Short mmCIF file of C-alpha atoms in Angstrom, two decimals:
data_model
loop_
_atom_site.label_atom_id
_atom_site.label_comp_id
_atom_site.label_asym_id
_atom_site.label_seq_id
_atom_site.Cartn_x
_atom_site.Cartn_y
_atom_site.Cartn_z
CA MET A 1 40.95 71.08 109.60
CA LYS A 2 37.95 72.54 107.99
CA THR A 3 38.13 75.63 105.21
CA ASN A 4 35.61 78.83 105.84
CA THR A 5 35.96 81.22 103.18
CA PHE A 6 36.15 84.99 104.72
CA LEU A 7 35.66 87.65 101.89
CA ASP A 8 38.37 87.17 99.91
CA TRP A 9 40.30 84.76 102.90
CA GLU A 10 40.66 81.01 103.08
CA VAL A 11 40.43 80.40 106.89
CA SER A 12 41.07 76.49 107.95
CA LEU A 13 40.21 75.55 111.40
CA SER A 14 40.38 72.90 113.38
CA GLU A 15 37.45 70.42 113.72
CA GLU A 16 36.73 71.34 117.30
CA LEU A 17 36.10 75.52 116.14
CA HIS A 18 33.49 76.71 114.53
CA ALA A 19 33.18 79.80 112.29
CA VAL A 20 30.25 82.49 112.56
CA ILE A 21 30.46 84.98 109.50
CA ASP A 22 28.99 88.26 109.01
CA GLU A 23 29.65 89.21 105.44
CA LYS A 24 27.90 92.73 105.25
CA ALA A 25 29.25 93.15 108.95
CA LYS A 26 32.89 91.78 107.28
CA LYS A 27 33.11 90.28 110.75
CA MET A 28 33.83 86.53 111.54
CA VAL A 29 33.88 84.87 115.07
CA VAL A 30 35.77 81.59 115.66
CA MET A 31 34.24 79.52 118.69
CA GLY A 32 34.88 76.48 119.88
CA GLY A 33 33.22 74.11 122.80
CA PHE A 34 29.79 75.57 124.04
CA ILE A 35 30.11 79.20 123.77
CA GLU A 36 34.44 79.58 124.03
CA LEU A 37 35.26 82.90 121.99
CA ASN A 38 39.13 81.91 120.41
CA ALA A 39 39.07 84.79 118.10
CA VAL A 40 37.36 87.85 116.00
CA LEU A 41 38.57 88.63 112.73
CA TRP A 42 37.47 91.91 110.47
CA VAL A 43 37.95 93.55 107.64
CA ASP A 44 39.05 97.29 108.56
CA GLU A 45 38.21 100.50 106.30
CA GLU A 46 41.53 100.48 104.53
CA GLY A 47 40.82 96.49 103.67
CA VAL A 48 43.72 95.23 106.11
CA LEU A 49 42.50 92.10 107.82
CA GLN A 50 42.51 92.70 111.73
CA LEU A 51 42.97 89.46 114.01
CA LYS A 52 42.17 89.58 117.87
CA PRO A 53 42.86 86.35 118.92
CA THR A 54 42.21 84.84 122.88
CA TRP A 55 46.11 84.12 124.91
CA ASP A 56 45.19 80.28 123.95
CA CYS A 57 44.91 80.83 120.20
CA VAL A 58 47.57 79.76 117.21
CA ILE A 59 46.99 82.32 114.53
CA SER A 60 49.49 81.35 110.72
CA ILE A 61 48.66 83.95 108.05
CA ASN A 62 49.66 83.61 104.78
CA ALA A 63 48.99 87.22 103.20
CA VAL A 64 50.10 86.44 99.62
CA GLU A 65 47.38 83.62 99.23
CA LYS A 66 45.14 85.20 101.47
CA ARG A 67 45.07 82.07 103.71
#
């Protein structure tokens, strides 16, 4: 696993996944392979982390630790 920091969150990804982070827009895209989209994460206007995974993703969230 490799770890990325996305705003206040620590995001752990499998080695084959890559994160593209735009802190100004408060968005993170997770990609695997050449151009395979796995998930989009963003922080909404109320500061809540939102996730839109693809159907084949597994995402675990620990909100207390922001991980």
